[in-house]
Amino acid sequence: MTMNNNAARRIPKTSGGVDKPNAQIASKLRALYTSVQEEAIPDRLMDLLEKLDAAELNAGRPVRD
Amino acid sequence: MGDDMEPGATNFKREMLAVLPSLRAFAISLIGRHDRADDLVQDTIMKAWAKQDHFEMGTNMKAWLFTILRNELYSQMRKRGREVQDSDGLFTNSLAQHPAQYGSLDLQDFRRALDSLPADQREAIVLVGASGFSYEEAAEICGCALGTIKSRVNRARQRLQDILQVSGENDYGPDAVSAPVTSRAFVS
């Protein structure tokens, strides 16, 4: 797992005075980003990845007949 | 070199897949338009794949991919001139095409404000505030000093605050960007 870096520094949510301008901006920014992140990955990108990976697996196989 | 832990998919692919949603969100926040952003992500995937020997498994794949994407964007911009960077109106277009994609009106306002930031400030605040990178990582991704990233993030926050306080008015023009202090004065 290489993600621990990022997970570790998740910004702690302060309870209470949420309407501090910076906190508002931070939470809107995350909400916006999350909404895009949750969109389905377009097929063409998934297909590309599949193709690259398939090529890789084939090329990497010592089996060649 | 790599020993495959699972048949049917390389580790490289699985790690890349895990980063893809965030990478794409980053691209969209830089470019504004979904189609262009997806082109950029596609170019990034190909670049990264070609360079995968340079990547050490177990290090930060996410930061590595973000760096490639950003370098790719800026090199394309150099080739095409300012065309890509000119984000004025991009959000508006994007909104018109995908009105449902940005959720609440509130978020749409926010997105508009974000798009009006200078590119360097926008990417800095997105990397640190949304993509989940540390200031250090963001500095590395952007190829600049830590202090530079910190000041970009601070300026971005300041501008967003200023812009959003006047966002009740529908227009955000060059004024909202170039004279946030003046705009602020109108509210208080």
Short mmCIF file of N, CA and C in Angstrom, two decimals, chain B residues 50-188:
data_model
loop_
_atom_site.label_atom_id
_atom_site.label_comp_id
_atom_site.label_asym_id
_atom_site.label_seq_id
_atom_site.Cartn_x
_atom_site.Cartn_y
_atom_site.Cartn_z
N ALA B 50 4.83 3.67 -20.42
CA ALA B 50 6.11 3.60 -21.13
C ALA B 50 7.29 3.80 -20.17
N LYS B 51 7.02 4.52 -19.09
CA LYS B 51 8.10 4.85 -18.15
C LYS B 51 8.07 3.97 -16.91
N GLN B 52 7.32 2.90 -16.95
CA GLN B 52 7.13 2.19 -15.68
C GLN B 52 8.41 1.59 -15.10
N ASP B 53 9.41 1.42 -15.92
CA ASP B 53 10.70 0.96 -15.39
C ASP B 53 11.29 1.97 -14.41
N HIS B 54 10.90 3.23 -14.60
CA HIS B 54 11.43 4.27 -13.73
C HIS B 54 10.70 4.34 -12.40
N PHE B 55 9.60 3.61 -12.32
CA PHE B 55 8.82 3.67 -11.10
C PHE B 55 9.20 2.53 -10.17
N GLU B 56 9.47 2.87 -8.91
CA GLU B 56 9.78 1.83 -7.94
C GLU B 56 8.50 1.45 -7.21
N MET B 57 8.14 0.19 -7.35
CA MET B 57 6.96 -0.30 -6.64
C MET B 57 7.10 -0.03 -5.15
N GLY B 58 6.02 0.37 -4.56
CA GLY B 58 6.06 0.62 -3.12
C GLY B 58 6.31 2.09 -2.82
N THR B 59 6.75 2.85 -3.81
CA THR B 59 6.84 4.29 -3.57
C THR B 59 5.51 4.91 -3.98
N ASN B 60 5.44 6.20 -3.94
CA ASN B 60 4.15 6.86 -4.11
C ASN B 60 3.69 6.96 -5.56
N MET B 61 2.93 5.96 -5.97
CA MET B 61 2.41 5.92 -7.33
C MET B 61 1.55 7.14 -7.64
N LYS B 62 0.82 7.55 -6.64
CA LYS B 62 -0.10 8.67 -6.87
C LYS B 62 0.68 9.94 -7.22
N ALA B 63 1.67 10.25 -6.41
CA ALA B 63 2.47 11.45 -6.67
C ALA B 63 3.18 11.35 -8.02
N TRP B 64 3.62 10.15 -8.32
CA TRP B 64 4.33 9.93 -9.59
C TRP B 64 3.40 10.21 -10.77
N LEU B 65 2.20 9.69 -10.72
CA LEU B 65 1.25 9.90 -11.81
C LEU B 65 0.81 11.36 -11.93
N PHE B 66 0.60 12.00 -10.79
CA PHE B 66 0.20 13.40 -10.82
C PHE B 66 1.30 14.26 -11.46
N THR B 67 2.55 13.89 -11.14
CA THR B 67 3.67 14.63 -11.72
C THR B 67 3.71 14.47 -13.23
N ILE B 68 3.51 13.25 -13.68
CA ILE B 68 3.52 13.00 -15.12
C ILE B 68 2.39 13.77 -15.80
N LEU B 69 1.22 13.72 -15.19
CA LEU B 69 0.07 14.42 -15.78
C LEU B 69 0.33 15.92 -15.88
N ARG B 70 0.86 16.45 -14.82
CA ARG B 70 1.11 17.89 -14.81
C ARG B 70 2.17 18.27 -15.85
N ASN B 71 3.25 17.51 -15.89
CA ASN B 71 4.30 17.79 -16.88
C ASN B 71 3.75 17.69 -18.30
N GLU B 72 2.92 16.70 -18.49
CA GLU B 72 2.33 16.49 -19.81
C GLU B 72 1.45 17.69 -20.18
N LEU B 73 0.65 18.13 -19.23
CA LEU B 73 -0.22 19.29 -19.50
C LEU B 73 0.61 20.51 -19.89
N TYR B 74 1.65 20.77 -19.11
CA TYR B 74 2.41 21.98 -19.38
C TYR B 74 3.23 21.85 -20.66
N SER B 75 3.65 20.66 -20.99
CA SER B 75 4.38 20.55 -22.25
C SER B 75 3.42 20.68 -23.44
N GLN B 76 2.20 20.19 -23.27
CA GLN B 76 1.21 20.38 -24.35
C GLN B 76 0.85 21.85 -24.49
N MET B 77 0.79 22.53 -23.35
CA MET B 77 0.45 23.95 -23.41
C MET B 77 1.54 24.73 -24.11
N ARG B 78 2.78 24.35 -23.85
CA ARG B 78 3.87 25.04 -24.54
C ARG B 78 3.77 24.82 -26.04
N LYS B 79 3.38 23.62 -26.43
CA LYS B 79 3.26 23.34 -27.86
C LYS B 79 2.10 24.09 -28.50
N ARG B 80 1.02 24.15 -27.77
CA ARG B 80 -0.18 24.74 -28.38
C ARG B 80 -0.34 26.22 -28.09
N GLY B 81 0.59 26.76 -27.35
CA GLY B 81 0.41 28.16 -26.96
C GLY B 81 -0.53 28.25 -25.80
N ARG B 82 -1.13 29.36 -25.62
CA ARG B 82 -1.92 29.58 -24.42
C ARG B 82 -3.30 28.93 -24.45
N GLU B 83 -3.63 28.42 -25.58
CA GLU B 83 -4.98 27.91 -25.83
C GLU B 83 -5.55 27.07 -24.69
N VAL B 84 -4.76 26.12 -24.26
CA VAL B 84 -5.24 25.20 -23.23
C VAL B 84 -5.41 25.89 -21.88
N GLN B 85 -4.48 26.80 -21.64
CA GLN B 85 -4.46 27.42 -20.33
C GLN B 85 -5.61 28.41 -20.15
N ASP B 86 -6.09 28.89 -21.27
CA ASP B 86 -7.10 29.92 -21.20
C ASP B 86 -8.39 29.37 -20.64
N SER B 87 -8.50 29.39 -19.36
CA SER B 87 -9.63 28.68 -18.77
C SER B 87 -10.85 29.59 -18.62
N ASP B 88 -10.72 30.84 -19.02
CA ASP B 88 -11.88 31.72 -18.90
C ASP B 88 -13.02 31.15 -19.72
N GLY B 89 -14.13 31.01 -19.10
CA GLY B 89 -15.29 30.54 -19.85
C GLY B 89 -15.35 29.03 -19.95
N LEU B 90 -14.26 28.36 -19.60
CA LEU B 90 -14.28 26.90 -19.70
C LEU B 90 -15.30 26.32 -18.76
N PHE B 91 -15.30 26.86 -17.57
CA PHE B 91 -16.23 26.33 -16.61
C PHE B 91 -17.67 26.56 -17.06
N THR B 92 -17.89 27.72 -17.58
CA THR B 92 -19.22 28.06 -18.05
C THR B 92 -19.67 27.09 -19.13
N ASN B 93 -18.74 26.80 -20.05
CA ASN B 93 -19.06 25.82 -21.08
C ASN B 93 -19.38 24.47 -20.48
N SER B 94 -18.49 24.11 -19.58
CA SER B 94 -18.60 22.81 -18.96
C SER B 94 -19.92 22.68 -18.22
N LEU B 95 -20.30 23.75 -17.58
CA LEU B 95 -21.56 23.77 -16.85
C LEU B 95 -22.73 23.60 -17.78
N ALA B 96 -22.65 24.30 -18.90
CA ALA B 96 -23.75 24.23 -19.85
C ALA B 96 -23.90 22.81 -20.38
N GLN B 97 -22.77 22.14 -20.52
CA GLN B 97 -22.83 20.78 -21.05
C GLN B 97 -23.25 19.76 -20.00
N HIS B 98 -22.80 19.99 -18.81
CA HIS B 98 -23.05 18.98 -17.77
C HIS B 98 -23.67 19.62 -16.55
N PRO B 99 -24.84 20.16 -16.69
CA PRO B 99 -25.39 20.89 -15.55
C PRO B 99 -25.57 20.02 -14.31
N ALA B 100 -25.78 18.74 -14.53
CA ALA B 100 -26.07 17.89 -13.38
C ALA B 100 -24.81 17.46 -12.65
N GLN B 101 -23.67 17.64 -13.29
CA GLN B 101 -22.49 17.01 -12.74
C GLN B 101 -21.92 17.67 -11.50
N TYR B 102 -22.31 18.89 -11.27
CA TYR B 102 -21.67 19.56 -10.16
C TYR B 102 -22.55 19.72 -8.94
N GLY B 103 -23.59 18.93 -8.90
CA GLY B 103 -24.39 18.94 -7.69
C GLY B 103 -25.04 20.27 -7.43
N SER B 104 -24.98 20.66 -6.19
CA SER B 104 -25.72 21.84 -5.75
C SER B 104 -25.22 23.12 -6.39
N LEU B 105 -26.08 24.10 -6.40
CA LEU B 105 -25.71 25.43 -6.88
C LEU B 105 -24.50 25.95 -6.13
N ASP B 106 -24.50 25.62 -4.87
CA ASP B 106 -23.43 26.03 -4.01
C ASP B 106 -22.08 25.58 -4.55
N LEU B 107 -22.03 24.32 -4.96
CA LEU B 107 -20.80 23.77 -5.50
C LEU B 107 -20.47 24.39 -6.85
N GLN B 108 -21.51 24.72 -7.59
CA GLN B 108 -21.27 25.36 -8.88
C GLN B 108 -20.62 26.72 -8.69
N ASP B 109 -21.11 27.45 -7.71
CA ASP B 109 -20.48 28.73 -7.40
C ASP B 109 -19.03 28.54 -7.01
N PHE B 110 -18.82 27.52 -6.21
CA PHE B 110 -17.47 27.27 -5.75
C PHE B 110 -16.57 26.93 -6.92
N ARG B 111 -17.08 26.09 -7.78
CA ARG B 111 -16.29 25.68 -8.93
C ARG B 111 -15.93 26.88 -9.81
N ARG B 112 -16.89 27.75 -9.95
CA ARG B 112 -16.64 28.95 -10.76
C ARG B 112 -15.53 29.79 -10.12
N ALA B 113 -15.59 29.91 -8.82
CA ALA B 113 -14.56 30.68 -8.11
C ALA B 113 -13.19 30.02 -8.27
N LEU B 114 -13.19 28.71 -8.14
CA LEU B 114 -11.94 27.96 -8.27
C LEU B 114 -11.34 28.15 -9.66
N ASP B 115 -12.20 28.12 -10.66
CA ASP B 115 -11.74 28.27 -12.03
C ASP B 115 -11.18 29.65 -12.32
N SER B 116 -11.58 30.61 -11.51
CA SER B 116 -11.10 31.96 -11.77
C SER B 116 -9.74 32.23 -11.14
N LEU B 117 -9.24 31.28 -10.39
CA LEU B 117 -7.91 31.45 -9.80
C LEU B 117 -6.83 31.31 -10.88
N PRO B 118 -5.70 31.96 -10.67
CA PRO B 118 -4.55 31.69 -11.55
C PRO B 118 -4.20 30.21 -11.47
N ALA B 119 -3.74 29.66 -12.59
CA ALA B 119 -3.51 28.22 -12.67
C ALA B 119 -2.60 27.68 -11.56
N ASP B 120 -1.55 28.42 -11.24
CA ASP B 120 -0.61 27.89 -10.25
C ASP B 120 -1.24 27.83 -8.86
N GLN B 121 -2.09 28.79 -8.56
CA GLN B 121 -2.76 28.76 -7.26
C GLN B 121 -3.82 27.67 -7.21
N ARG B 122 -4.52 27.51 -8.32
CA ARG B 122 -5.56 26.48 -8.36
C ARG B 122 -4.96 25.10 -8.16
N GLU B 123 -3.91 24.82 -8.89
CA GLU B 123 -3.35 23.47 -8.75
C GLU B 123 -2.80 23.25 -7.34
N ALA B 124 -2.24 24.29 -6.76
CA ALA B 124 -1.68 24.14 -5.42
C ALA B 124 -2.77 23.82 -4.40
N ILE B 125 -3.86 24.56 -4.46
CA ILE B 125 -4.90 24.32 -3.45
C ILE B 125 -5.61 22.99 -3.69
N VAL B 126 -5.71 22.59 -4.94
CA VAL B 126 -6.34 21.30 -5.23
C VAL B 126 -5.46 20.14 -4.73
N LEU B 127 -4.17 20.22 -5.00
CA LEU B 127 -3.27 19.15 -4.58
C LEU B 127 -3.28 18.98 -3.07
N VAL B 128 -3.22 20.10 -2.37
CA VAL B 128 -3.11 20.04 -0.92
C VAL B 128 -4.48 19.87 -0.25
N GLY B 129 -5.47 20.56 -0.81
CA GLY B 129 -6.76 20.58 -0.13
C GLY B 129 -7.72 19.49 -0.56
N ALA B 130 -7.46 18.87 -1.71
CA ALA B 130 -8.42 17.87 -2.18
C ALA B 130 -7.78 16.54 -2.57
N SER B 131 -6.64 16.60 -3.23
CA SER B 131 -6.02 15.34 -3.67
C SER B 131 -5.35 14.61 -2.53
N GLY B 132 -5.13 15.31 -1.42
CA GLY B 132 -4.61 14.65 -0.24
C GLY B 132 -3.09 14.62 -0.15
N PHE B 133 -2.42 15.51 -0.85
CA PHE B 133 -0.96 15.54 -0.76
C PHE B 133 -0.51 16.48 0.34
N SER B 134 0.68 16.17 0.87
CA SER B 134 1.29 17.09 1.82
C SER B 134 1.87 18.27 1.03
N TYR B 135 2.19 19.33 1.73
CA TYR B 135 2.83 20.46 1.06
C TYR B 135 4.12 20.01 0.37
N GLU B 136 4.85 19.15 1.04
CA GLU B 136 6.12 18.67 0.48
C GLU B 136 5.89 17.92 -0.83
N GLU B 137 4.89 17.04 -0.81
CA GLU B 137 4.60 16.28 -2.03
C GLU B 137 4.13 17.21 -3.15
N ALA B 138 3.29 18.16 -2.78
CA ALA B 138 2.78 19.09 -3.79
C ALA B 138 3.92 19.90 -4.40
N ALA B 139 4.87 20.30 -3.57
CA ALA B 139 6.02 21.05 -4.07
C ALA B 139 6.80 20.21 -5.06
N GLU B 140 6.94 18.94 -4.73
CA GLU B 140 7.67 18.05 -5.62
C GLU B 140 6.93 17.86 -6.94
N ILE B 141 5.63 17.68 -6.85
CA ILE B 141 4.82 17.50 -8.05
C ILE B 141 4.92 18.73 -8.96
N CYS B 142 4.89 19.89 -8.35
CA CYS B 142 4.91 21.13 -9.14
C CYS B 142 6.33 21.59 -9.45
N GLY B 143 7.31 20.89 -8.93
CA GLY B 143 8.69 21.27 -9.21
C GLY B 143 9.04 22.65 -8.67
N CYS B 144 8.54 22.95 -7.49
CA CYS B 144 8.90 24.25 -6.92
C CYS B 144 9.20 24.11 -5.43
N ALA B 145 9.61 25.21 -4.84
CA ALA B 145 10.00 25.18 -3.43
C ALA B 145 8.77 25.04 -2.53
N LEU B 146 9.02 24.49 -1.36
CA LEU B 146 7.97 24.31 -0.37
C LEU B 146 7.28 25.64 -0.04
N GLY B 147 8.09 26.66 0.15
CA GLY B 147 7.55 27.98 0.48
C GLY B 147 6.65 28.52 -0.62
N THR B 148 7.01 28.21 -1.85
CA THR B 148 6.20 28.66 -2.99
C THR B 148 4.82 28.03 -2.94
N ILE B 149 4.79 26.73 -2.68
CA ILE B 149 3.50 26.04 -2.61
C ILE B 149 2.66 26.61 -1.47
N LYS B 150 3.30 26.80 -0.34
CA LYS B 150 2.55 27.33 0.81
C LYS B 150 1.96 28.69 0.48
N SER B 151 2.73 29.53 -0.16
CA SER B 151 2.19 30.86 -0.43
C SER B 151 1.11 30.81 -1.51
N ARG B 152 1.25 29.89 -2.47
CA ARG B 152 0.19 29.75 -3.48
C ARG B 152 -1.12 29.29 -2.84
N VAL B 153 -0.99 28.34 -1.92
CA VAL B 153 -2.19 27.84 -1.26
C VAL B 153 -2.84 28.95 -0.43
N ASN B 154 -2.01 29.71 0.25
CA ASN B 154 -2.56 30.81 1.05
C ASN B 154 -3.25 31.84 0.18
N ARG B 155 -2.62 32.18 -0.92
CA ARG B 155 -3.24 33.18 -1.79
C ARG B 155 -4.53 32.63 -2.40
N ALA B 156 -4.51 31.35 -2.73
CA ALA B 156 -5.71 30.74 -3.29
C ALA B 156 -6.86 30.81 -2.29
N ARG B 157 -6.56 30.46 -1.04
CA ARG B 157 -7.60 30.50 -0.01
C ARG B 157 -8.16 31.90 0.15
N GLN B 158 -7.24 32.85 0.18
CA GLN B 158 -7.64 34.23 0.34
C GLN B 158 -8.57 34.67 -0.79
N ARG B 159 -8.16 34.34 -2.00
CA ARG B 159 -8.97 34.75 -3.15
C ARG B 159 -10.32 34.07 -3.16
N LEU B 160 -10.33 32.81 -2.81
CA LEU B 160 -11.61 32.10 -2.78
C LEU B 160 -12.53 32.72 -1.76
N GLN B 161 -11.97 33.04 -0.62
CA GLN B 161 -12.81 33.70 0.40
C GLN B 161 -13.38 35.00 -0.14
N ASP B 162 -12.51 35.77 -0.76
CA ASP B 162 -12.95 37.06 -1.27
C ASP B 162 -14.01 36.91 -2.35
N ILE B 163 -13.73 36.00 -3.26
CA ILE B 163 -14.67 35.82 -4.38
C ILE B 163 -16.01 35.30 -3.87
N LEU B 164 -15.97 34.33 -2.99
CA LEU B 164 -17.21 33.70 -2.57
C LEU B 164 -18.07 34.63 -1.72
N GLN B 165 -17.44 35.57 -1.11
CA GLN B 165 -18.25 36.51 -0.35
C GLN B 165 -19.08 37.42 -1.23
N VAL B 166 -18.65 37.58 -2.48
CA VAL B 166 -19.44 38.41 -3.39
C VAL B 166 -20.18 37.57 -4.41
N SER B 167 -20.15 36.25 -4.20
CA SER B 167 -20.67 35.39 -5.25
C SER B 167 -22.19 35.44 -5.35
N GLY B 168 -22.83 36.19 -4.47
CA GLY B 168 -24.26 36.40 -4.60
C GLY B 168 -24.56 37.11 -5.91
N GLU B 169 -23.63 37.95 -6.31
CA GLU B 169 -23.77 38.57 -7.62
C GLU B 169 -23.35 37.57 -8.66
N ASN B 170 -24.04 37.63 -9.77
CA ASN B 170 -23.81 36.59 -10.74
C ASN B 170 -22.52 36.74 -11.51
N ASP B 171 -22.04 37.95 -11.60
CA ASP B 171 -20.87 38.12 -12.46
C ASP B 171 -19.59 37.93 -11.67
N TYR B 172 -18.72 37.21 -12.25
CA TYR B 172 -17.38 37.12 -11.72
C TYR B 172 -16.55 37.42 -12.93
N GLY B 173 -16.00 38.53 -13.00
CA GLY B 173 -15.21 38.83 -14.20
C GLY B 173 -13.78 38.90 -13.80
N PRO B 174 -12.99 39.55 -14.61
CA PRO B 174 -11.60 39.79 -14.26
C PRO B 174 -11.52 40.51 -12.91
N ASP B 175 -12.57 41.26 -12.60
CA ASP B 175 -12.54 42.01 -11.35
C ASP B 175 -12.48 41.12 -10.13
N ALA B 176 -13.25 40.07 -10.18
CA ALA B 176 -13.29 39.18 -9.04
C ALA B 176 -11.91 38.59 -8.80
N VAL B 177 -11.15 38.47 -9.89
CA VAL B 177 -9.84 37.88 -9.77
C VAL B 177 -8.78 38.92 -9.45
N SER B 178 -8.81 40.01 -10.18
CA SER B 178 -7.71 40.94 -10.06
C SER B 178 -7.89 41.92 -8.91
N ALA B 179 -9.11 42.06 -8.45
CA ALA B 179 -9.30 43.02 -7.37
C ALA B 179 -10.17 42.47 -6.26
N PRO B 180 -9.77 41.33 -5.73
CA PRO B 180 -10.60 40.71 -4.68
C PRO B 180 -10.76 41.64 -3.48
N VAL B 181 -9.78 42.43 -3.23
CA VAL B 181 -9.83 43.31 -2.06
C VAL B 181 -10.93 44.35 -2.27
N THR B 182 -11.00 44.87 -3.46
CA THR B 182 -12.04 45.84 -3.78
C THR B 182 -13.41 45.20 -3.66
N SER B 183 -13.51 43.98 -4.22
CA SER B 183 -14.80 43.29 -4.18
C SER B 183 -15.25 43.12 -2.75
N ARG B 184 -14.30 42.78 -1.93
CA ARG B 184 -14.62 42.54 -0.53
C ARG B 184 -15.18 43.80 0.11
N ALA B 185 -14.62 44.91 -0.29
CA ALA B 185 -15.04 46.17 0.29
C ALA B 185 -16.52 46.44 0.01
N PHE B 186 -17.00 45.91 -1.11
CA PHE B 186 -18.40 46.12 -1.46
C PHE B 186 -19.34 45.42 -0.49
N VAL B 187 -18.90 44.33 0.02
CA VAL B 187 -19.79 43.53 0.87
C VAL B 187 -19.92 44.12 2.25
N SER B 188 -18.78 44.51 2.79
CA SER B 188 -18.83 44.92 4.20
C SER B 188 -19.38 46.33 4.37
#
